[in-house]
mmCIF file of C-alpha atoms in Angstrom:
data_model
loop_
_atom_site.group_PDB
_atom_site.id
_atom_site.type_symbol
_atom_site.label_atom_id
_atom_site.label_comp_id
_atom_site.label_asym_id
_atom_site.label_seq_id
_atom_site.Cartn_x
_atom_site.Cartn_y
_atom_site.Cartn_z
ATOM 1 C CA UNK A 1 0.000 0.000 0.000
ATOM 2 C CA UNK A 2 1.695 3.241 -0.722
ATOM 3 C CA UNK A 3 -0.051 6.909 -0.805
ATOM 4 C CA UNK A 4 1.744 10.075 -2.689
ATOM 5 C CA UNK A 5 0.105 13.328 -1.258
ATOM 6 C CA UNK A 6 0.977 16.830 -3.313
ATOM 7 C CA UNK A 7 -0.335 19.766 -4.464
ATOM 8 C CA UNK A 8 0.600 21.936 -0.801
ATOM 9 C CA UNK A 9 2.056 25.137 -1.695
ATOM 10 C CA UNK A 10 2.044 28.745 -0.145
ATOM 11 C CA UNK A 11 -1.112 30.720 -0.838
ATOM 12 C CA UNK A 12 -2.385 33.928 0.514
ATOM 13 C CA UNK A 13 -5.344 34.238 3.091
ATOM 14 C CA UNK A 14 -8.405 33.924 0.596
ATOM 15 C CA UNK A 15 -7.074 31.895 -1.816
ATOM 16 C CA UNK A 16 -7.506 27.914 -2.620
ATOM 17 C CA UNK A 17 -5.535 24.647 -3.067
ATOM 18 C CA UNK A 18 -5.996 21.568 -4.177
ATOM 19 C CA UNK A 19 -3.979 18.465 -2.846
ATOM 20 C CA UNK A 20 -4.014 15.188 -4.252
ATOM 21 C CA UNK A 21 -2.921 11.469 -2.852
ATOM 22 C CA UNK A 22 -2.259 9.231 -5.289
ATOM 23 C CA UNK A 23 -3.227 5.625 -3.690
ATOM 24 C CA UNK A 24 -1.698 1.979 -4.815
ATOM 25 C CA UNK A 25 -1.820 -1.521 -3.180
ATOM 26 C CA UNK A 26 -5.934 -1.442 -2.853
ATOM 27 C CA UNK A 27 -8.925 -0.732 -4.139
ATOM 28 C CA UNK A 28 -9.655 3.199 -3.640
ATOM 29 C CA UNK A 29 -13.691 2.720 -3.276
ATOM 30 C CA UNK A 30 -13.904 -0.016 -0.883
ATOM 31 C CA UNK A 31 -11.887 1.752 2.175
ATOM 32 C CA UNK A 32 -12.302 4.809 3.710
ATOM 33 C CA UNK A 33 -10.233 7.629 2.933
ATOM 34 C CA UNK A 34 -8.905 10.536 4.617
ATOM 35 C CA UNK A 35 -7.295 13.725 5.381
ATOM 36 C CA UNK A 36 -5.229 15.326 8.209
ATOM 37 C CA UNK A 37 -2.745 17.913 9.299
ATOM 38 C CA UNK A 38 -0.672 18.098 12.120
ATOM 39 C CA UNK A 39 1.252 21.556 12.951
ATOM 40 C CA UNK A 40 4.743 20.967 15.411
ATOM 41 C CA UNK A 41 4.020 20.485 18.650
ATOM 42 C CA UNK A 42 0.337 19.575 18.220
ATOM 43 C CA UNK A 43 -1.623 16.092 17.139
ATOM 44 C CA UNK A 44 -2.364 14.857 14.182
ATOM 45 C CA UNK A 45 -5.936 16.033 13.336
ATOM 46 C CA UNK A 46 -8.541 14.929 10.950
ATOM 47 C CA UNK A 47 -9.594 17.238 8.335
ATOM 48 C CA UNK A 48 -12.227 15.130 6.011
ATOM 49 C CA UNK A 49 -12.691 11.884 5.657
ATOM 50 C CA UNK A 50 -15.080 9.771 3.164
ATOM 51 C CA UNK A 51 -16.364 6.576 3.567
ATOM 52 C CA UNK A 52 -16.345 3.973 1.117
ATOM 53 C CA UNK A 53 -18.678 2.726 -1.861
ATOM 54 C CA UNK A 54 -19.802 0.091 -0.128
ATOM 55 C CA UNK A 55 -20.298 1.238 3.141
ATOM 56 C CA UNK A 56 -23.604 1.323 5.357
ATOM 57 C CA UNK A 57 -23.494 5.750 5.348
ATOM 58 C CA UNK A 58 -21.386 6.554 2.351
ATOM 59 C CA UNK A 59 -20.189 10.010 4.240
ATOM 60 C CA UNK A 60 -18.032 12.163 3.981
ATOM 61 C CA UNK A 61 -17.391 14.231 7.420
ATOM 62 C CA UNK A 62 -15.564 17.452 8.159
ATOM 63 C CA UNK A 63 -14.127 18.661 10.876
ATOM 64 C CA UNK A 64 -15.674 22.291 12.140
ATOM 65 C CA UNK A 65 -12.742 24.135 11.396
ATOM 66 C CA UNK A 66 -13.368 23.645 7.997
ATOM 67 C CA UNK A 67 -16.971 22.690 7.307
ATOM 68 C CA UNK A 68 -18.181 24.768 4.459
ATOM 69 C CA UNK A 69 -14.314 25.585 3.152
ATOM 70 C CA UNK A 70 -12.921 21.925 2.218
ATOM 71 C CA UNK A 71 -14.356 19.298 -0.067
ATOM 72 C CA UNK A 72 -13.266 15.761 -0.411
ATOM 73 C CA UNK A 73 -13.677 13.707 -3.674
ATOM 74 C CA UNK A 74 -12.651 10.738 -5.201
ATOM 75 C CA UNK A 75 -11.789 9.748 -9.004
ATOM 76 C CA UNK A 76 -11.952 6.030 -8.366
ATOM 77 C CA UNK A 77 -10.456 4.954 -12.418
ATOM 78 C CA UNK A 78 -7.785 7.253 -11.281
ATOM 79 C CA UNK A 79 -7.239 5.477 -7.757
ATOM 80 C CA UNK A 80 -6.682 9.222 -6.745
ATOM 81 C CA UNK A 81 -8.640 11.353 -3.476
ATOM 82 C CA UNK A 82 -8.313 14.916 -3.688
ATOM 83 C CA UNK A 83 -9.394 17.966 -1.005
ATOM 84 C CA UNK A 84 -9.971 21.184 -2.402
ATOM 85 C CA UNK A 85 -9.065 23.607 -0.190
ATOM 86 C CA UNK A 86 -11.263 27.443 -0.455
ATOM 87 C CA UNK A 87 -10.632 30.480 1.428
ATOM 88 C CA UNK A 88 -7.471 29.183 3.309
ATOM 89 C CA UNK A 89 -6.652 30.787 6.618
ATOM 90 C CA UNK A 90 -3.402 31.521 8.444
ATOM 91 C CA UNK A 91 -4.585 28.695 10.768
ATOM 92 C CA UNK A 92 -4.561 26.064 8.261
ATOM 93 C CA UNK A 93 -1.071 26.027 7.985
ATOM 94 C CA UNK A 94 0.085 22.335 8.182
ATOM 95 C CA UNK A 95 1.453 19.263 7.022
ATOM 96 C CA UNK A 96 -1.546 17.634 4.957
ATOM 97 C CA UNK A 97 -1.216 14.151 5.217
ATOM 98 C CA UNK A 98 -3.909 11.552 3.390
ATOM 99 C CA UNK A 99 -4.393 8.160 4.718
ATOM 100 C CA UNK A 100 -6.235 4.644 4.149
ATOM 101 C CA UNK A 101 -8.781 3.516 6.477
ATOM 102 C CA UNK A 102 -8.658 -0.231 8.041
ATOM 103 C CA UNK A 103 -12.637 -0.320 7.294
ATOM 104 C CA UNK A 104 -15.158 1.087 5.155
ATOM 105 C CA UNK A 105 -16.699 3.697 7.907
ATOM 106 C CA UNK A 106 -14.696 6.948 7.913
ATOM 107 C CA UNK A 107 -14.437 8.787 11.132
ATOM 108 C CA UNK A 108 -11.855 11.632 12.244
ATOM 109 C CA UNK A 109 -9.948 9.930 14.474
ATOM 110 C CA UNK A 110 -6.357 8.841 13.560
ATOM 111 C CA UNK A 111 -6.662 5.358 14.661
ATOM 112 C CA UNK A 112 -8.839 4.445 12.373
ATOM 113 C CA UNK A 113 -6.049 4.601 9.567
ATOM 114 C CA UNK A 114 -3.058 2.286 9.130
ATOM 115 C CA UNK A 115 -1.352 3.478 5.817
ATOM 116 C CA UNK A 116 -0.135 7.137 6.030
ATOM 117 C CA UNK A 117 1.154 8.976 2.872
ATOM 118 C CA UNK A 118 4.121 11.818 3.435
ATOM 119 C CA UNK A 119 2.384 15.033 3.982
ATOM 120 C CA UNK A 120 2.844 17.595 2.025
ATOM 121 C CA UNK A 121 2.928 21.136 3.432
ATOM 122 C CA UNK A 122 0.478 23.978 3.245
ATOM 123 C CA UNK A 123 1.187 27.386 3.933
ATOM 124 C CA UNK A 124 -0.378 30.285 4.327
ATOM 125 C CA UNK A 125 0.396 33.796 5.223
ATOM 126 C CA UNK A 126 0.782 37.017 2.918
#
């Protein structure tokens, strides 16, 4: 199993990103999927998180912080999940890390995941 986050950049308060994690190893629609970021000296958080195809509630959950900002999506032929990322804040500076879920339910809570990508770091500030 192998996940290949990018996209992170430095963008001004206001603007948008999109990330991307490439996934390998297994099947994109039948796990649950997610999204985190973890600043130094704090937790790993989760950001959004989708359940899978098959599962019971099909959901995709956000975490307050950015309900209404950040979408998650999934191109399954392209075994790919992306966030898009609108009217980013100085507070959502972070390593963005995407993960693979060890069921179909998505929740927010780190230990629900067992494959991590690398993170790949959002800034932003003007």
């Amino acid at each position: 199993v192998q996940l290949q986050a990018s996209g992170g950049g430095l963008v001004q308060p206001g603007g948008s990103l999109r990330l991307s994690c490439a996934a390998s190893g297994f099947t994109v629609d039948r796990h649950a999927i997610g999204w985190f970021r973890q600043v130094p000296g704090k937790n790993r958080e989760g950001v959004a998180v989708m359940s899978s195809v098959i599962s019971s509630d099909g959901g995709k959950y956000y975490s307050d912080s950015v309900k209404g900002r950040f979408t998650i999506s999934r191109e399954n032929d392209k075994r790919t999940v992306y966030l898009q990322m609108n009217n980013l804040k100085p507070e959502d500076t972070a390593i963005y890390y995407c993960a693979k879920g060890r069921g179909a339910i998505a929740t927010l809570w780190t230990g629900r995941y067992d494959y991590w990508g690398q993170g790949t770091q959002v800034t932003v500030s003007s």
